[in-house]
JSON list of C-alpha atoms in Angstrom, two decimals:
[
{"chain": "A", "resi": 1, "resn": "ALA", "atom": "CA", "xyz": [-0.02, 0.01, 0.02]},
{"chain": "A", "resi": 2, "resn": "ALA", "atom": "CA", "xyz": [2.84, 2.40, 0.87]},
{"chain": "A", "resi": 3, "resn": "ALA", "atom": "CA", "xyz": [4.51, 1.62, -2.40]},
{"chain": "A", "resi": 4, "resn": "LYS", "atom": "CA", "xyz": [1.34, 2.57, -4.33]},
{"chain": "A", "resi": 5, "resn": "VAL", "atom": "CA", "xyz": [1.20, 5.86, -2.44]},
{"chain": "A", "resi": 6, "resn": "LYS", "atom": "CA", "xyz": [4.88, 6.48, -3.24]},
{"chain": "A", "resi": 7, "resn": "GLU", "atom": "CA", "xyz": [4.31, 5.74, -6.92]},
{"chain": "A", "resi": 8, "resn": "LYS", "atom": "CA", "xyz": [1.35, 8.23, -7.05]},
{"chain": "A", "resi": 9, "resn": "MET", "atom": "CA", "xyz": [3.49, 10.87, -5.37]},
{"chain": "A", "resi": 10, "resn": "TYR", "atom": "CA", "xyz": [6.17, 10.41, -7.96]},
{"chain": "A", "resi": 11, "resn": "LYS", "atom": "CA", "xyz": [3.65, 10.68, -10.80]},
{"chain": "A", "resi": 12, "resn": "ILE", "atom": "CA", "xyz": [2.24, 13.88, -9.44]},
{"chain": "A", "resi": 13, "resn": "ALA", "atom": "CA", "xyz": [5.68, 15.37, -8.89]},
{"chain": "A", "resi": 14, "resn": "ALA", "atom": "CA", "xyz": [6.85, 14.39, -12.35]},
{"chain": "A", "resi": 15, "resn": "HIS", "atom": "CA", "xyz": [3.82, 15.93, -13.95]},
{"chain": "A", "resi": 16, "resn": "LEU", "atom": "CA", "xyz": [4.11, 19.17, -12.07]},
{"chain": "A", "resi": 17, "resn": "LEU", "atom": "CA", "xyz": [7.89, 19.38, -12.48]},
{"chain": "A", "resi": 18, "resn": "GLU", "atom": "CA", "xyz": [7.70, 18.29, -16.15]},
{"chain": "A", "resi": 19, "resn": "ALA", "atom": "CA", "xyz": [10.19, 15.58, -15.60]},
{"chain": "A", "resi": 20, "resn": "SER", "atom": "CA", "xyz": [10.53, 11.90, -16.24]},
{"chain": "A", "resi": 21, "resn": "LEU", "atom": "CA", "xyz": [9.03, 9.49, -13.70]},
{"chain": "A", "resi": 22, "resn": "ASP", "atom": "CA", "xyz": [12.31, 7.66, -13.66]},
{"chain": "A", "resi": 23, "resn": "ASP", "atom": "CA", "xyz": [14.09, 10.76, -12.43]},
{"chain": "A", "resi": 24, "resn": "MET", "atom": "CA", "xyz": [12.10, 11.13, -9.24]},
{"chain": "A", "resi": 25, "resn": "GLU", "atom": "CA", "xyz": [13.63, 10.49, -5.76]},
{"chain": "A", "resi": 26, "resn": "VAL", "atom": "CA", "xyz": [12.46, 11.30, -2.28]},
{"chain": "A", "resi": 27, "resn": "ARG", "atom": "CA", "xyz": [14.60, 12.69, 0.54]},
{"chain": "A", "resi": 28, "resn": "GLU", "atom": "CA", "xyz": [14.36, 15.22, 3.27]},
{"chain": "A", "resi": 29, "resn": "GLY", "atom": "CA", "xyz": [10.57, 15.40, 3.07]},
{"chain": "A", "resi": 30, "resn": "ARG", "atom": "CA", "xyz": [10.58, 16.32, -0.62]},
{"chain": "A", "resi": 31, "resn": "VAL", "atom": "CA", "xyz": [10.44, 14.71, -4.09]},
{"chain": "A", "resi": 32, "resn": "TRP", "atom": "CA", "xyz": [13.33, 15.81, -6.24]},
{"chain": "A", "resi": 33, "resn": "VAL", "atom": "CA", "xyz": [14.28, 15.61, -9.89]},
{"chain": "A", "resi": 34, "resn": "LYS", "atom": "CA", "xyz": [17.62, 13.72, -9.75]},
{"chain": "A", "resi": 35, "resn": "GLY", "atom": "CA", "xyz": [20.67, 15.80, -10.35]},
{"chain": "A", "resi": 36, "resn": "THR", "atom": "CA", "xyz": [18.76, 19.13, -10.12]},
{"chain": "A", "resi": 37, "resn": "ASP", "atom": "CA", "xyz": [17.58, 21.67, -7.46]},
{"chain": "A", "resi": 38, "resn": "ARG", "atom": "CA", "xyz": [13.94, 21.23, -8.51]},
{"chain": "A", "resi": 39, "resn": "SER", "atom": "CA", "xyz": [11.68, 19.68, -5.94]},
{"chain": "A", "resi": 40, "resn": "LEU", "atom": "CA", "xyz": [8.22, 19.66, -4.33]},
{"chain": "A", "resi": 41, "resn": "SER", "atom": "CA", "xyz": [7.49, 19.13, -0.62]},
{"chain": "A", "resi": 42, "resn": "LEU", "atom": "CA", "xyz": [5.40, 16.15, 0.33]},
{"chain": "A", "resi": 43, "resn": "THR", "atom": "CA", "xyz": [2.90, 18.65, 1.80]},
{"chain": "A", "resi": 44, "resn": "ASP", "atom": "CA", "xyz": [2.62, 20.41, -1.52]},
{"chain": "A", "resi": 45, "resn": "ILE", "atom": "CA", "xyz": [2.05, 17.13, -3.29]},
{"chain": "A", "resi": 46, "resn": "GLY", "atom": "CA", "xyz": [-0.56, 16.15, -0.79]},
{"chain": "A", "resi": 47, "resn": "MET", "atom": "CA", "xyz": [-2.37, 19.43, -1.17]},
{"chain": "A", "resi": 48, "resn": "LYS", "atom": "CA", "xyz": [-2.42, 19.03, -4.90]},
{"chain": "A", "resi": 49, "resn": "ALA", "atom": "CA", "xyz": [-3.70, 15.41, -4.61]},
{"chain": "A", "resi": 50, "resn": "TYR", "atom": "CA", "xyz": [-6.70, 16.37, -2.48]},
{"chain": "A", "resi": 51, "resn": "TRP", "atom": "CA", "xyz": [-7.49, 19.98, -3.21]},
{"chain": "A", "resi": 52, "resn": "ASN", "atom": "CA", "xyz": [-6.51, 20.73, -6.80]},
{"chain": "A", "resi": 53, "resn": "LYS", "atom": "CA", "xyz": [-7.57, 17.99, -9.28]},
{"chain": "A", "resi": 54, "resn": "PHE", "atom": "CA", "xyz": [-6.99, 20.27, -12.19]},
{"chain": "A", "resi": 55, "resn": "ASP", "atom": "CA", "xyz": [-3.23, 20.19, -11.54]},
{"chain": "A", "resi": 56, "resn": "LEU", "atom": "CA", "xyz": [-3.12, 16.34, -11.61]},
{"chain": "A", "resi": 57, "resn": "PRO", "atom": "CA", "xyz": [-2.55, 14.17, -14.70]},
{"chain": "A", "resi": 58, "resn": "ALA", "atom": "CA", "xyz": [-5.75, 13.86, -16.68]},
{"chain": "A", "resi": 59, "resn": "ASP", "atom": "CA", "xyz": [-6.20, 10.13, -15.88]},
{"chain": "A", "resi": 60, "resn": "MET", "atom": "CA", "xyz": [-5.52, 10.42, -12.16]},
{"chain": "A", "resi": 61, "resn": "GLU", "atom": "CA", "xyz": [-8.17, 10.45, -9.39]},
{"chain": "A", "resi": 62, "resn": "SER", "atom": "CA", "xyz": [-7.93, 12.82, -6.50]},
{"chain": "A", "resi": 63, "resn": "GLY", "atom": "CA", "xyz": [-6.48, 11.65, -3.20]},
{"chain": "A", "resi": 64, "resn": "LEU", "atom": "CA", "xyz": [-3.31, 10.09, -2.02]},
{"chain": "A", "resi": 65, "resn": "GLU", "atom": "CA", "xyz": [-4.15, 6.65, -0.77]},
{"chain": "A", "resi": 66, "resn": "GLY", "atom": "CA", "xyz": [-3.21, 3.05, -1.42]},
{"chain": "A", "resi": 67, "resn": "SER", "atom": "CA", "xyz": [-4.57, -0.30, -0.39]},
{"chain": "A", "resi": 68, "resn": "PHE", "atom": "CA", "xyz": [-3.25, -3.90, -0.66]},
{"chain": "A", "resi": 69, "resn": "THR", "atom": "CA", "xyz": [-4.44, -7.34, 0.31]},
{"chain": "A", "resi": 70, "resn": "TYR", "atom": "CA", "xyz": [-1.78, -9.92, 1.10]},
{"chain": "A", "resi": 71, "resn": "ASP", "atom": "CA", "xyz": [-2.80, -13.50, 0.36]},
{"chain": "A", "resi": 72, "resn": "HIS", "atom": "CA", "xyz": [-0.65, -15.67, 2.68]},
{"chain": "A", "resi": 73, "resn": "PRO", "atom": "CA", "xyz": [0.46, -18.96, 1.16]},
{"chain": "A", "resi": 74, "resn": "TYR", "atom": "CA", "xyz": [-0.70, -20.88, 4.22]},
{"chain": "A", "resi": 75, "resn": "THR", "atom": "CA", "xyz": [-4.21, -19.31, 4.42]},
{"chain": "A", "resi": 76, "resn": "THR", "atom": "CA", "xyz": [-6.91, -21.95, 3.80]},
{"chain": "A", "resi": 77, "resn": "ALA", "atom": "CA", "xyz": [-10.70, -21.83, 3.45]},
{"chain": "A", "resi": 78, "resn": "PRO", "atom": "CA", "xyz": [-13.02, -24.05, 5.57]},
{"chain": "A", "resi": 79, "resn": "SER", "atom": "CA", "xyz": [-13.94, -27.43, 4.15]},
{"chain": "A", "resi": 80, "resn": "GLU", "atom": "CA", "xyz": [-17.48, -28.03, 3.02]},
{"chain": "A", "resi": 81, "resn": "ASP", "atom": "CA", "xyz": [-18.23, -30.40, 5.91]},
{"chain": "A", "resi": 82, "resn": "ARG", "atom": "CA", "xyz": [-16.79, -27.74, 8.31]},
{"chain": "A", "resi": 83, "resn": "LYS", "atom": "CA", "xyz": [-14.59, -30.39, 9.90]},
{"chain": "A", "resi": 84, "resn": "ASP", "atom": "CA", "xyz": [-11.62, -28.25, 8.84]},
{"chain": "A", "resi": 85, "resn": "LEU", "atom": "CA", "xyz": [-12.37, -24.62, 9.69]},
{"chain": "A", "resi": 86, "resn": "GLY", "atom": "CA", "xyz": [-9.37, -23.31, 7.79]},
{"chain": "A", "resi": 87, "resn": "VAL", "atom": "CA", "xyz": [-6.47, -21.15, 8.74]},
{"chain": "A", "resi": 88, "resn": "PHE", "atom": "CA", "xyz": [-7.29, -17.47, 8.73]},
{"chain": "A", "resi": 89, "resn": "TYR", "atom": "CA", "xyz": [-4.48, -16.11, 10.98]},
{"chain": "A", "resi": 90, "resn": "PRO", "atom": "CA", "xyz": [-1.16, -17.75, 9.94]},
{"chain": "A", "resi": 91, "resn": "ILE", "atom": "CA", "xyz": [0.81, -14.68, 11.04]},
{"chain": "A", "resi": 92, "resn": "MET", "atom": "CA", "xyz": [0.23, -13.44, 14.61]},
{"chain": "A", "resi": 93, "resn": "GLY", "atom": "CA", "xyz": [2.27, -12.02, 17.45]},
{"chain": "A", "resi": 94, "resn": "HIS", "atom": "CA", "xyz": [2.79, -13.80, 20.69]},
{"chain": "A", "resi": 95, "resn": "ALA", "atom": "CA", "xyz": [2.72, -12.47, 24.23]},
{"chain": "A", "resi": 96, "resn": "ALA", "atom": "CA", "xyz": [3.12, -13.56, 27.84]},
{"chain": "A", "resi": 97, "resn": "HIS", "atom": "CA", "xyz": [1.97, -11.32, 30.79]},
{"chain": "A", "resi": 98, "resn": "ILE", "atom": "CA", "xyz": [2.81, -11.60, 34.46]},
{"chain": "A", "resi": 99, "resn": "PRO", "atom": "CA", "xyz": [0.75, -9.32, 36.68]},
{"chain": "A", "resi": 100, "resn": "ILE", "atom": "CA", "xyz": [1.56, -9.51, 40.37]},
{"chain": "A", "resi": 101, "resn": "VAL", "atom": "CA", "xyz": [-1.28, -8.35, 42.54]},
{"chain": "A", "resi": 102, "resn": "GLU", "atom": "CA", "xyz": [-2.32, -7.90, 46.15]},
{"chain": "A", "resi": 103, "resn": "VAL", "atom": "CA", "xyz": [-5.96, -8.36, 47.05]},
{"chain": "A", "resi": 104, "resn": "ASP", "atom": "CA", "xyz": [-7.63, -6.89, 50.21]},
{"chain": "A", "resi": 105, "resn": "ILE", "atom": "CA", "xyz": [-10.15, -9.50, 51.15]},
{"chain": "A", "resi": 106, "resn": "LYS", "atom": "CA", "xyz": [-12.07, -7.00, 53.33]},
{"chain": "A", "resi": 107, "resn": "THR", "atom": "CA", "xyz": [-12.65, -4.43, 50.65]},
{"chain": "A", "resi": 108, "resn": "GLY", "atom": "CA", "xyz": [-12.14, -6.41, 47.51]},
{"chain": "A", "resi": 109, "resn": "GLN", "atom": "CA", "xyz": [-9.62, -3.93, 46.15]},
{"chain": "A", "resi": 110, "resn": "VAL", "atom": "CA", "xyz": [-6.99, -5.23, 43.77]},
{"chain": "A", "resi": 111, "resn": "LYS", "atom": "CA", "xyz": [-3.59, -3.54, 43.90]},
{"chain": "A", "resi": 112, "resn": "PHE", "atom": "CA", "xyz": [-0.91, -4.12, 41.20]},
{"chain": "A", "resi": 113, "resn": "LEU", "atom": "CA", "xyz": [2.57, -4.66, 42.63]},
{"chain": "A", "resi": 114, "resn": "LYS", "atom": "CA", "xyz": [4.13, -5.25, 39.30]},
{"chain": "A", "resi": 115, "resn": "TYR", "atom": "CA", "xyz": [3.18, -5.92, 35.65]},
{"chain": "A", "resi": 116, "resn": "LEU", "atom": "CA", "xyz": [5.60, -7.51, 33.18]},
{"chain": "A", "resi": 117, "resn": "ALA", "atom": "CA", "xyz": [4.78, -8.15, 29.53]},
{"chain": "A", "resi": 118, "resn": "VAL", "atom": "CA", "xyz": [6.86, -9.90, 26.95]},
{"chain": "A", "resi": 119, "resn": "HIS", "atom": "CA", "xyz": [5.80, -9.69, 23.32]},
{"chain": "A", "resi": 120, "resn": "ASP", "atom": "CA", "xyz": [7.04, -11.14, 20.04]},
{"chain": "A", "resi": 121, "resn": "VAL", "atom": "CA", "xyz": [5.77, -8.98, 17.25]},
{"chain": "A", "resi": 122, "resn": "GLY", "atom": "CA", "xyz": [8.49, -9.91, 14.80]},
{"chain": "A", "resi": 123, "resn": "THR", "atom": "CA", "xyz": [10.63, -7.05, 13.60]},
{"chain": "A", "resi": 124, "resn": "VAL", "atom": "CA", "xyz": [9.90, -3.89, 15.63]},
{"chain": "A", "resi": 125, "resn": "VAL", "atom": "CA", "xyz": [9.46, -1.13, 13.09]},
{"chain": "A", "resi": 126, "resn": "ASN", "atom": "CA", "xyz": [8.35, 1.80, 15.32]},
{"chain": "A", "resi": 127, "resn": "PRO", "atom": "CA", "xyz": [9.35, 1.05, 18.97]},
{"chain": "A", "resi": 128, "resn": "ARG", "atom": "CA", "xyz": [7.58, 4.11, 20.44]},
{"chain": "A", "resi": 129, "resn": "SER", "atom": "CA", "xyz": [4.28, 3.46, 18.64]},
{"chain": "A", "resi": 130, "resn": "LEU", "atom": "CA", "xyz": [4.50, -0.21, 19.64]},
{"chain": "A", "resi": 131, "resn": "GLN", "atom": "CA", "xyz": [5.10, 0.67, 23.25]},
{"chain": "A", "resi": 132, "resn": "GLY", "atom": "CA", "xyz": [2.05, 2.85, 23.29]},
{"chain": "A", "resi": 133, "resn": "GLN", "atom": "CA", "xyz": [-0.09, 0.22, 21.53]},
{"chain": "A", "resi": 134, "resn": "ILE", "atom": "CA", "xyz": [0.80, -2.51, 24.00]},
{"chain": "A", "resi": 135, "resn": "ARG", "atom": "CA", "xyz": [0.31, -0.27, 27.02]},
{"chain": "A", "resi": 136, "resn": "GLY", "atom": "CA", "xyz": [-3.03, 0.89, 25.69]},
{"chain": "A", "resi": 137, "resn": "GLY", "atom": "CA", "xyz": [-4.09, -2.71, 25.07]},
{"chain": "A", "resi": 138, "resn": "ILE", "atom": "CA", "xyz": [-3.14, -3.81, 28.57]},
{"chain": "A", "resi": 139, "resn": "ALA", "atom": "CA", "xyz": [-4.98, -0.81, 29.97]},
{"chain": "A", "resi": 140, "resn": "GLN", "atom": "CA", "xyz": [-8.13, -1.96, 28.07]},
{"chain": "A", "resi": 141, "resn": "GLY", "atom": "CA", "xyz": [-7.59, -5.50, 29.30]},
{"chain": "A", "resi": 142, "resn": "ILE", "atom": "CA", "xyz": [-7.36, -4.35, 32.93]},
{"chain": "A", "resi": 143, "resn": "GLY", "atom": "CA", "xyz": [-10.63, -2.56, 32.35]},
{"chain": "A", "resi": 144, "resn": "VAL", "atom": "CA", "xyz": [-12.21, -5.82, 31.14]},
{"chain": "A", "resi": 145, "resn": "ALA", "atom": "CA", "xyz": [-10.88, -7.71, 34.14]},
{"chain": "A", "resi": 146, "resn": "LEU", "atom": "CA", "xyz": [-11.71, -5.34, 36.87]},
{"chain": "A", "resi": 147, "resn": "TYR", "atom": "CA", "xyz": [-14.04, -2.49, 35.87]},
{"chain": "A", "resi": 148, "resn": "GLU", "atom": "CA", "xyz": [-16.09, -2.57, 32.68]},
{"chain": "A", "resi": 149, "resn": "GLU", "atom": "CA", "xyz": [-19.57, -4.03, 33.01]},
{"chain": "A", "resi": 150, "resn": "VAL", "atom": "CA", "xyz": [-22.82, -3.32, 31.17]},
{"chain": "A", "resi": 151, "resn": "ARG", "atom": "CA", "xyz": [-25.74, -3.72, 33.64]},
{"chain": "A", "resi": 152, "resn": "TYR", "atom": "CA", "xyz": [-29.50, -3.73, 32.93]},
{"chain": "A", "resi": 153, "resn": "SER", "atom": "CA", "xyz": [-32.55, -3.24, 35.08]},
{"chain": "A", "resi": 154, "resn": "PRO", "atom": "CA", "xyz": [-35.14, -6.03, 35.33]},
{"chain": "A", "resi": 155, "resn": "GLU", "atom": "CA", "xyz": [-37.08, -4.15, 32.70]},
{"chain": "A", "resi": 156, "resn": "GLY", "atom": "CA", "xyz": [-34.17, -4.22, 30.29]},
{"chain": "A", "resi": 157, "resn": "GLN", "atom": "CA", "xyz": [-33.04, -0.60, 30.81]},
{"chain": "A", "resi": 158, "resn": "ASN", "atom": "CA", "xyz": [-29.31, 0.00, 30.41]},
{"chain": "A", "resi": 159, "resn": "LEU", "atom": "CA", "xyz": [-27.99, 1.23, 33.77]},
{"chain": "A", "resi": 160, "resn": "THR", "atom": "CA", "xyz": [-24.52, 2.01, 32.54]},
{"chain": "A", "resi": 161, "resn": "THR", "atom": "CA", "xyz": [-24.95, 4.77, 30.04]},
{"chain": "A", "resi": 162, "resn": "THR", "atom": "CA", "xyz": [-22.43, 7.28, 31.42]},
{"chain": "A", "resi": 163, "resn": "MET", "atom": "CA", "xyz": [-18.83, 7.25, 32.46]},
{"chain": "A", "resi": 164, "resn": "ASN", "atom": "CA", "xyz": [-20.09, 7.57, 36.11]},
{"chain": "A", "resi": 165, "resn": "ASP", "atom": "CA", "xyz": [-21.67, 4.14, 35.74]},
{"chain": "A", "resi": 166, "resn": "TYR", "atom": "CA", "xyz": [-19.52, 2.37, 33.19]},
{"chain": "A", "resi": 167, "resn": "LEU", "atom": "CA", "xyz": [-16.08, 2.37, 34.82]},
{"chain": "A", "resi": 168, "resn": "VAL", "atom": "CA", "xyz": [-12.77, 2.28, 32.93]},
{"chain": "A", "resi": 169, "resn": "PRO", "atom": "CA", "xyz": [-9.30, 2.43, 34.32]},
{"chain": "A", "resi": 170, "resn": "THR", "atom": "CA", "xyz": [-7.74, 5.77, 34.43]},
{"chain": "A", "resi": 171, "resn": "VAL", "atom": "CA", "xyz": [-4.00, 6.78, 34.83]},
{"chain": "A", "resi": 172, "resn": "ALA", "atom": "CA", "xyz": [-4.48, 6.24, 38.57]},
{"chain": "A", "resi": 173, "resn": "GLU", "atom": "CA", "xyz": [-5.50, 2.59, 38.17]},
{"chain": "A", "resi": 174, "resn": "VAL", "atom": "CA", "xyz": [-3.11, 1.48, 35.32]},
{"chain": "A", "resi": 175, "resn": "PRO", "atom": "CA", "xyz": [0.15, 0.26, 36.85]},
{"chain": "A", "resi": 176, "resn": "HIS", "atom": "CA", "xyz": [3.69, 0.87, 35.59]},
{"chain": "A", "resi": 177, "resn": "ILE", "atom": "CA", "xyz": [4.17, -1.81, 32.86]},
{"chain": "A", "resi": 178, "resn": "GLU", "atom": "CA", "xyz": [7.52, -3.30, 32.12]},
{"chain": "A", "resi": 179, "resn": "ILE", "atom": "CA", "xyz": [7.59, -4.29, 28.43]},
{"chain": "A", "resi": 180, "resn": "TYR", "atom": "CA", "xyz": [10.19, -6.62, 26.79]},
{"chain": "A", "resi": 181, "resn": "HIS", "atom": "CA", "xyz": [10.47, -7.82, 23.26]},
{"chain": "A", "resi": 182, "resn": "TYR", "atom": "CA", "xyz": [11.51, -11.17, 21.95]},
{"chain": "A", "resi": 183, "resn": "VAL", "atom": "CA", "xyz": [12.07, -10.72, 18.24]},
{"chain": "A", "resi": 184, "resn": "THR", "atom": "CA", "xyz": [11.35, -13.68, 15.92]},
{"chain": "A", "resi": 185, "resn": "PRO", "atom": "CA", "xyz": [10.90, -12.18, 12.38]},
{"chain": "A", "resi": 186, "resn": "SER", "atom": "CA", "xyz": [8.12, -13.69, 10.28]},
{"chain": "A", "resi": 187, "resn": "PRO", "atom": "CA", "xyz": [9.44, -15.21, 6.98]},
{"chain": "A", "resi": 188, "resn": "PHE", "atom": "CA", "xyz": [6.17, -14.31, 5.29]},
{"chain": "A", "resi": 189, "resn": "THR", "atom": "CA", "xyz": [5.86, -10.59, 5.66]},
{"chain": "A", "resi": 190, "resn": "ALA", "atom": "CA", "xyz": [7.69, -7.39, 4.57]},
{"chain": "A", "resi": 191, "resn": "TYR", "atom": "CA", "xyz": [10.45, -6.77, 7.11]},
{"chain": "A", "resi": 192, "resn": "GLY", "atom": "CA", "xyz": [9.33, -9.79, 9.11]},
{"chain": "A", "resi": 193, "resn": "VAL", "atom": "CA", "xyz": [6.63, -7.95, 11.02]},
{"chain": "A", "resi": 194, "resn": "LYS", "atom": "CA", "xyz": [3.76, -9.58, 12.96]},
{"chain": "A", "resi": 195, "resn": "GLY", "atom": "CA", "xyz": [0.70, -8.20, 14.72]},
{"chain": "A", "resi": 196, "resn": "GLY", "atom": "CA", "xyz": [1.28, -5.85, 17.58]},
{"chain": "A", "resi": 197, "resn": "GLY", "atom": "CA", "xyz": [-2.17, -4.93, 18.63]},
{"chain": "A", "resi": 198, "resn": "GLU", "atom": "CA", "xyz": [-3.71, -8.18, 19.84]},
{"chain": "A", "resi": 199, "resn": "GLY", "atom": "CA", "xyz": [-1.34, -9.16, 22.62]},
{"chain": "A", "resi": 200, "resn": "GLY", "atom": "CA", "xyz": [-2.00, -6.42, 25.09]},
{"chain": "A", "resi": 201, "resn": "ARG", "atom": "CA", "xyz": [-5.80, -6.42, 24.84]},
{"chain": "A", "resi": 202, "resn": "MET", "atom": "CA", "xyz": [-6.29, -10.19, 24.63]},
{"chain": "A", "resi": 203, "resn": "VAL", "atom": "CA", "xyz": [-3.69, -11.37, 27.22]},
{"chain": "A", "resi": 204, "resn": "ALA", "atom": "CA", "xyz": [-4.25, -8.95, 29.94]},
{"chain": "A", "resi": 205, "resn": "PRO", "atom": "CA", "xyz": [-7.79, -10.07, 31.03]},
{"chain": "A", "resi": 206, "resn": "PRO", "atom": "CA", "xyz": [-7.00, -13.78, 31.64]},
{"chain": "A", "resi": 207, "resn": "ALA", "atom": "CA", "xyz": [-3.59, -12.84, 33.08]},
{"chain": "A", "resi": 208, "resn": "VAL", "atom": "CA", "xyz": [-5.07, -10.46, 35.63]},
{"chain": "A", "resi": 209, "resn": "THR", "atom": "CA", "xyz": [-7.85, -12.94, 36.40]},
{"chain": "A", "resi": 210, "resn": "ARG", "atom": "CA", "xyz": [-5.44, -15.72, 37.14]},
{"chain": "A", "resi": 211, "resn": "ALA", "atom": "CA", "xyz": [-3.28, -13.42, 39.21]},
{"chain": "A", "resi": 212, "resn": "VAL", "atom": "CA", "xyz": [-6.30, -12.49, 41.45]},
{"chain": "A", "resi": 213, "resn": "GLU", "atom": "CA", "xyz": [-7.40, -16.09, 41.68]},
{"chain": "A", "resi": 214, "resn": "ASP", "atom": "CA", "xyz": [-3.86, -17.10, 42.64]},
{"chain": "A", "resi": 215, "resn": "ALA", "atom": "CA", "xyz": [-3.77, -14.48, 45.39]},
{"chain": "A", "resi": 216, "resn": "LEU", "atom": "CA", "xyz": [-7.08, -15.89, 46.72]},
{"chain": "A", "resi": 217, "resn": "LYS", "atom": "CA", "xyz": [-6.00, -19.55, 46.28]},
{"chain": "A", "resi": 218, "resn": "PRO", "atom": "CA", "xyz": [-5.48, -20.17, 50.03]},
{"chain": "A", "resi": 219, "resn": "LEU", "atom": "CA", "xyz": [-9.18, -19.35, 50.46]},
{"chain": "A", "resi": 220, "resn": "GLY", "atom": "CA", "xyz": [-10.30, -21.73, 47.72]},
{"chain": "A", "resi": 221, "resn": "VAL", "atom": "CA", "xyz": [-11.76, -19.01, 45.54]},
{"chain": "A", "resi": 222, "resn": "LYS", "atom": "CA", "xyz": [-12.45, -19.92, 41.91]},
{"chain": "A", "resi": 223, "resn": "ILE", "atom": "CA", "xyz": [-13.14, -17.10, 39.44]},
{"chain": "A", "resi": 224, "resn": "ASP", "atom": "CA", "xyz": [-15.31, -17.63, 36.42]},
{"chain": "A", "resi": 225, "resn": "GLU", "atom": "CA", "xyz": [-16.88, -14.21, 35.96]},
{"chain": "A", "resi": 226, "resn": "LEU", "atom": "CA", "xyz": [-15.69, -10.77, 34.83]},
{"chain": "A", "resi": 227, "resn": "PRO", "atom": "CA", "xyz": [-15.26, -8.06, 35.77]},
{"chain": "A", "resi": 228, "resn": "MET", "atom": "CA", "xyz": [-13.83, -8.77, 39.25]},
{"chain": "A", "resi": 229, "resn": "THR", "atom": "CA", "xyz": [-15.36, -5.78, 41.00]},
{"chain": "A", "resi": 230, "resn": "PRO", "atom": "CA", "xyz": [-14.66, -5.29, 44.74]},
{"chain": "A", "resi": 231, "resn": "GLU", "atom": "CA", "xyz": [-18.23, -6.35, 45.54]},
{"chain": "A", "resi": 232, "resn": "LYS", "atom": "CA", "xyz": [-17.85, -9.60, 43.75]},
{"chain": "A", "resi": 233, "resn": "ILE", "atom": "CA", "xyz": [-14.50, -10.30, 45.25]},
{"chain": "A", "resi": 234, "resn": "VAL", "atom": "CA", "xyz": [-15.88, -9.73, 48.78]},
{"chain": "A", "resi": 235, "resn": "LYS", "atom": "CA", "xyz": [-18.78, -12.00, 47.90]},
{"chain": "A", "resi": 236, "resn": "TRP", "atom": "CA", "xyz": [-16.54, -14.79, 46.61]},
{"chain": "A", "resi": 237, "resn": "VAL", "atom": "CA", "xyz": [-14.28, -14.60, 49.68]},
{"chain": "A", "resi": 238, "resn": "THR", "atom": "CA", "xyz": [-17.28, -14.64, 51.97]},
{"chain": "A", "resi": 239, "resn": "GLN", "atom": "CA", "xyz": [-18.76, -17.69, 50.25]},
{"chain": "A", "resi": 240, "resn": "ALA", "atom": "CA", "xyz": [-15.42, -19.47, 50.30]},
{"chain": "A", "resi": 241, "resn": "GLN", "atom": "CA", "xyz": [-14.85, -18.82, 53.97]},
{"chain": "A", "resi": 242, "resn": "ALA", "atom": "CA", "xyz": [-18.45, -20.07, 54.74]},
{"chain": "A", "resi": 243, "resn": "LYS", "atom": "CA", "xyz": [-17.50, -23.41, 53.18]},
{"chain": "A", "resi": 244, "resn": "THR", "atom": "CA", "xyz": [-14.28, -23.74, 55.21]},
{"chain": "A", "resi": 245, "resn": "PRO", "atom": "CA", "xyz": [-14.83, -26.08, 58.23]}
]
């Protein structure tokens, strides 16, 4: 997709600079005619692409976008009898999370002592962006595990229609997260990249759940319901203690 955008930028620049497409090169945020001082900024090209169609080549549509669908060689469709459901995700990242928590059995409050996350997303292209994506995903996962719940009245009325009712973790609730990367490049993608968005969001809820359950293991508490609100935790602890001889 990026290659298609680059090709279109070159065509627009070549047309406006009255030069050969083969003489275009991009550097320092501009498209240059090789061996000359003639150039256009990427901003100027973008403005022409979106706001001035009359300056574009006659056969070119407005806009500066590109799309591409990659057909992985190991992707398979489901069989007719549905015994084989096919392989839809042959490329994916992997993650392991270790949240360490402390649970107050009197109040049901869960306190994070530490949160470690190890991710393998293949080649890391943009470390800063990836860090933010993983942290944001973990924050969402903590919300699923401890806070976020849609509740209805007996009449079917949604009781969680505002941020006062539907709780999400804020900066005060999300712990410091230690993130480490184990790089195993994919042989099937450009630059060896894998998915970086799934690990944080999908791994955090079960990891936090198991951490809370492990903290309450001496009491015999088994957790099979989310979110683990303070009220529920107190209830589970009370029920477990009532069963203890």
